Amino acid sequence: RANLELLRETEAAWITALKAPQVKKLVKDGALQLSLFDQHNLAEITSDDYPGERLVVCRNPLVAQERSRKRDDLLQATERALCEITKRVNQGTLSGAAEIGLAVGPQLKRWRVGKHFEIEITDTSFAFHRRQHEIAAEAALDGIYVLRTSVADTDLEAPAVVRAYKQLKEVEKAFRTKIEQFKGLKL
């Protein structure tokens, strides 16, 4: 935010991407309607949260597929680990809410999908199930990213904004290479 304020003061043009929580807020507020992608994978929207800025929304079906596959793999891995804990509780080798919780916690954190599970722990039982509604809400945003720019549409059309953003990775790569070269110098 501070960098964007500085760029605004200097009137420099910029392109950046919104973070996932910001994209979720656009959907929640109705500024971003996922039906935009029924026909096309690129659209421009406006939002009161970003006055005077252009928002270019993109959907990459290949990224969406890969993200879906990864999430499913992580959910399955977490379920396997939680099933092992369930087995231990049912066999009586693991008991007490605190002890069960200590076993469950690391498994929920391990693959970072714990937010997608509802957990029920008592002194003598352990149960879990997927939060399907939350998983579906996250999946709806797979492959979607929102670019935010100060560049006028007369200077750079939406597809050109996407190309320019993608080219930024080459600039960052070159910058990292130069930094690594500088670190290698003996002064």
CSV table of C-alpha atoms in Angstrom, one decimal:
chain,number,residue,atom,x,y,z
A,1,ARG,CA,0.0,0.0,0.0
A,2,ALA,CA,2.8,2.4,0.9
A,3,ASN,CA,4.6,1.7,-2.4
A,4,LEU,CA,1.4,2.4,-4.4
A,5,GLU,CA,0.9,5.7,-2.5
A,6,LEU,CA,4.5,6.7,-3.4
A,7,LEU,CA,3.9,5.8,-7.1
A,8,ARG,CA,0.7,7.8,-7.1
A,9,GLU,CA,2.6,10.9,-5.8
A,10,THR,CA,5.2,10.5,-8.6
A,11,GLU,CA,2.4,9.8,-11.1
A,12,ALA,CA,4.2,6.7,-12.3
A,13,ALA,CA,2.2,4.0,-14.0
A,14,TRP,CA,2.0,0.6,-12.3
A,15,ILE,CA,0.5,-2.8,-12.5
A,16,THR,CA,0.0,-5.2,-9.6
A,17,ALA,CA,-2.1,-8.2,-8.7
A,18,LEU,CA,-4.6,-8.4,-5.9
A,19,LYS,CA,-4.1,-10.9,-3.1
A,20,ALA,CA,-6.6,-13.8,-2.6
A,21,PRO,CA,-8.5,-12.1,0.3
A,22,GLN,CA,-9.0,-9.0,-1.9
A,23,VAL,CA,-10.4,-11.1,-4.7
A,24,LYS,CA,-12.7,-12.9,-2.3
A,25,LYS,CA,-14.0,-9.5,-1.1
A,26,LEU,CA,-14.7,-8.4,-4.7
A,27,VAL,CA,-16.8,-11.5,-5.2
A,28,LYS,CA,-18.6,-11.0,-1.8
A,29,ASP,CA,-19.3,-7.4,-2.6
A,30,GLY,CA,-20.7,-8.3,-6.1
A,31,ALA,CA,-18.1,-6.4,-8.0
A,32,LEU,CA,-16.7,-9.6,-9.5
A,33,GLN,CA,-19.3,-12.0,-10.8
A,34,LEU,CA,-17.9,-15.4,-11.7
A,35,SER,CA,-20.4,-15.7,-14.5
A,36,LEU,CA,-18.2,-13.3,-16.4
A,37,PHE,CA,-16.1,-16.3,-17.3
A,38,ASP,CA,-18.9,-18.3,-19.0
A,39,GLN,CA,-17.8,-17.0,-22.4
A,40,HIS,CA,-14.4,-15.3,-22.0
A,41,ASN,CA,-11.4,-15.6,-19.7
A,42,LEU,CA,-10.7,-11.9,-19.5
A,43,ALA,CA,-12.9,-9.0,-18.3
A,44,GLU,CA,-12.6,-5.5,-16.8
A,45,ILE,CA,-14.5,-4.5,-13.7
A,46,THR,CA,-14.8,-1.6,-11.4
A,47,SER,CA,-15.0,-1.4,-7.6
A,48,ASP,CA,-15.5,1.4,-5.2
A,49,ASP,CA,-12.6,0.0,-3.2
A,50,TYR,CA,-10.2,0.9,-6.1
A,51,PRO,CA,-11.4,4.4,-7.3
A,52,GLY,CA,-9.7,5.6,-10.5
A,53,GLU,CA,-8.0,2.3,-11.1
A,54,ARG,CA,-8.7,-0.4,-13.6
A,55,LEU,CA,-9.2,-4.0,-12.5
A,56,VAL,CA,-8.5,-6.6,-15.2
A,57,VAL,CA,-9.9,-10.0,-14.2
A,58,CYS,CA,-8.4,-13.1,-15.8
A,59,ARG,CA,-9.2,-16.8,-15.7
A,60,ASN,CA,-6.6,-19.4,-16.6
A,61,PRO,CA,-8.3,-22.8,-17.0
A,62,LEU,CA,-5.0,-24.7,-16.8
A,63,VAL,CA,-4.1,-23.1,-13.5
A,64,ALA,CA,-7.6,-23.8,-12.3
A,65,GLN,CA,-7.2,-27.5,-13.1
A,66,GLU,CA,-3.8,-27.7,-11.4
A,67,ARG,CA,-5.0,-25.8,-8.3
A,68,SER,CA,-8.0,-28.2,-8.0
A,69,ARG,CA,-5.9,-31.2,-8.3
A,70,LYS,CA,-3.4,-30.0,-5.7
A,71,ARG,CA,-6.2,-29.1,-3.2
A,72,ASP,CA,-7.8,-32.5,-3.7
A,73,ASP,CA,-4.4,-34.2,-3.1
A,74,LEU,CA,-3.8,-32.2,0.1
A,75,LEU,CA,-7.3,-32.8,1.4
A,76,GLN,CA,-6.9,-36.6,0.8
A,77,ALA,CA,-3.5,-36.6,2.5
A,78,THR,CA,-4.9,-34.7,5.5
A,79,GLU,CA,-7.9,-37.2,5.7
A,80,ARG,CA,-5.5,-40.2,5.7
A,81,ALA,CA,-3.6,-38.7,8.6
A,82,LEU,CA,-6.8,-37.9,10.5
A,83,CYS,CA,-8.1,-41.4,9.9
A,84,GLU,CA,-5.0,-42.8,11.5
A,85,ILE,CA,-5.8,-40.7,14.6
A,86,THR,CA,-9.4,-41.8,14.5
A,87,LYS,CA,-8.1,-45.4,14.5
A,88,ARG,CA,-5.9,-44.8,17.5
A,89,VAL,CA,-8.8,-43.2,19.4
A,90,ASN,CA,-11.2,-46.0,18.6
A,91,GLN,CA,-8.5,-48.6,19.7
A,92,GLY,CA,-8.1,-46.8,23.0
A,93,THR,CA,-4.4,-46.0,22.4
A,94,LEU,CA,-5.1,-42.3,22.3
A,95,SER,CA,-7.5,-40.6,24.7
A,96,GLY,CA,-8.1,-37.3,26.4
A,97,ALA,CA,-9.2,-34.2,24.5
A,98,ALA,CA,-5.9,-32.5,25.1
A,99,GLU,CA,-3.8,-35.5,23.9
A,100,ILE,CA,-6.1,-36.0,20.8
A,101,GLY,CA,-5.8,-32.3,20.1
A,102,LEU,CA,-2.0,-32.5,20.3
A,103,ALA,CA,-2.1,-35.3,17.7
A,104,VAL,CA,-4.6,-33.6,15.4
A,105,GLY,CA,-3.1,-30.1,15.4
A,106,PRO,CA,0.1,-30.9,13.5
A,107,GLN,CA,-1.8,-32.9,10.9
A,108,LEU,CA,-4.1,-30.0,10.2
A,109,LYS,CA,-1.2,-27.6,9.7
A,110,ARG,CA,1.0,-30.1,7.8
A,111,TRP,CA,-0.7,-29.6,4.4
A,112,ARG,CA,-2.3,-26.2,5.2
A,113,VAL,CA,-5.9,-27.3,4.4
A,114,GLY,CA,-7.0,-27.6,8.1
A,115,LYS,CA,-9.4,-24.7,7.5
A,116,HIS,CA,-11.5,-27.1,5.3
A,117,PHE,CA,-12.2,-29.5,8.1
A,118,GLU,CA,-14.7,-29.5,10.9
A,119,ILE,CA,-13.1,-31.2,14.0
A,120,GLU,CA,-14.9,-32.7,17.0
A,121,ILE,CA,-12.8,-33.8,19.9
A,122,THR,CA,-13.9,-35.2,23.3
A,123,ASP,CA,-12.0,-37.2,25.9
A,124,THR,CA,-13.1,-40.4,24.3
A,125,SER,CA,-13.8,-39.6,20.6
A,126,PHE,CA,-12.5,-37.9,17.6
A,127,ALA,CA,-14.5,-37.1,14.4
A,128,PHE,CA,-13.9,-34.9,11.4
A,129,HIS,CA,-15.6,-34.0,8.1
A,130,ARG,CA,-14.9,-31.7,5.2
A,131,ARG,CA,-16.4,-28.2,5.0
A,132,GLN,CA,-17.7,-28.7,1.5
A,133,HIS,CA,-19.3,-25.3,1.3
A,134,GLU,CA,-15.9,-23.6,2.0
A,135,ILE,CA,-14.1,-25.9,-0.3
A,136,ALA,CA,-16.5,-25.1,-3.1
A,137,ALA,CA,-16.2,-21.4,-2.5
A,138,GLU,CA,-12.4,-21.6,-2.8
A,139,ALA,CA,-12.6,-23.8,-5.9
A,140,ALA,CA,-14.8,-21.2,-7.6
A,141,LEU,CA,-11.9,-18.9,-7.6
A,142,ASP,CA,-9.3,-21.4,-8.9
A,143,GLY,CA,-7.4,-19.9,-11.8
A,144,ILE,CA,-8.8,-16.4,-11.3
A,145,TYR,CA,-6.5,-13.5,-10.7
A,146,VAL,CA,-7.2,-9.7,-10.7
A,147,LEU,CA,-4.7,-7.2,-12.0
A,148,ARG,CA,-4.9,-3.6,-10.7
A,149,THR,CA,-3.4,-0.8,-12.7
A,150,SER,CA,-3.2,3.0,-13.0
A,151,VAL,CA,-2.7,2.8,-16.8
A,152,ALA,CA,-5.6,4.2,-18.8
A,153,ASP,CA,-7.4,1.8,-21.2
A,154,THR,CA,-6.5,4.2,-24.0
A,155,ASP,CA,-2.8,3.6,-23.3
A,156,LEU,CA,-3.0,-0.2,-22.6
A,157,GLU,CA,-5.9,-2.4,-23.4
A,158,ALA,CA,-6.8,-5.3,-21.1
A,159,PRO,CA,-4.9,-8.0,-22.9
A,160,ALA,CA,-1.8,-5.8,-23.0
A,161,VAL,CA,-2.2,-5.2,-19.2
A,162,VAL,CA,-2.0,-9.0,-18.8
A,163,ARG,CA,1.0,-9.4,-21.1
A,164,ALA,CA,2.8,-6.5,-19.3
A,165,TYR,CA,2.1,-8.1,-15.9
A,166,LYS,CA,3.4,-11.5,-17.0
A,167,GLN,CA,6.6,-9.8,-18.3
A,168,LEU,CA,7.3,-8.5,-14.9
A,169,LYS,CA,8.4,-11.9,-13.8
A,170,GLU,CA,11.3,-11.6,-16.3
A,171,VAL,CA,12.3,-8.3,-14.8
A,172,GLU,CA,12.2,-9.8,-11.3
A,173,LYS,CA,14.2,-12.8,-12.5
A,174,ALA,CA,16.9,-10.5,-14.0
A,175,PHE,CA,16.9,-8.5,-10.8
A,176,ARG,CA,17.4,-11.6,-8.6
A,177,THR,CA,20.3,-12.7,-10.9
A,178,LYS,CA,22.0,-9.3,-10.5
A,179,ILE,CA,21.6,-9.4,-6.7
A,180,GLU,CA,23.1,-13.0,-6.6
A,181,GLN,CA,26.0,-11.7,-8.8
A,182,PHE,CA,26.5,-8.8,-6.4
A,183,LYS,CA,26.5,-11.1,-3.4
A,184,GLY,CA,29.2,-13.2,-5.0
A,185,LEU,CA,31.6,-10.2,-5.3
A,186,LYS,CA,34.4,-10.0,-2.8
A,187,LEU,CA,34.9,-6.5,-1.7
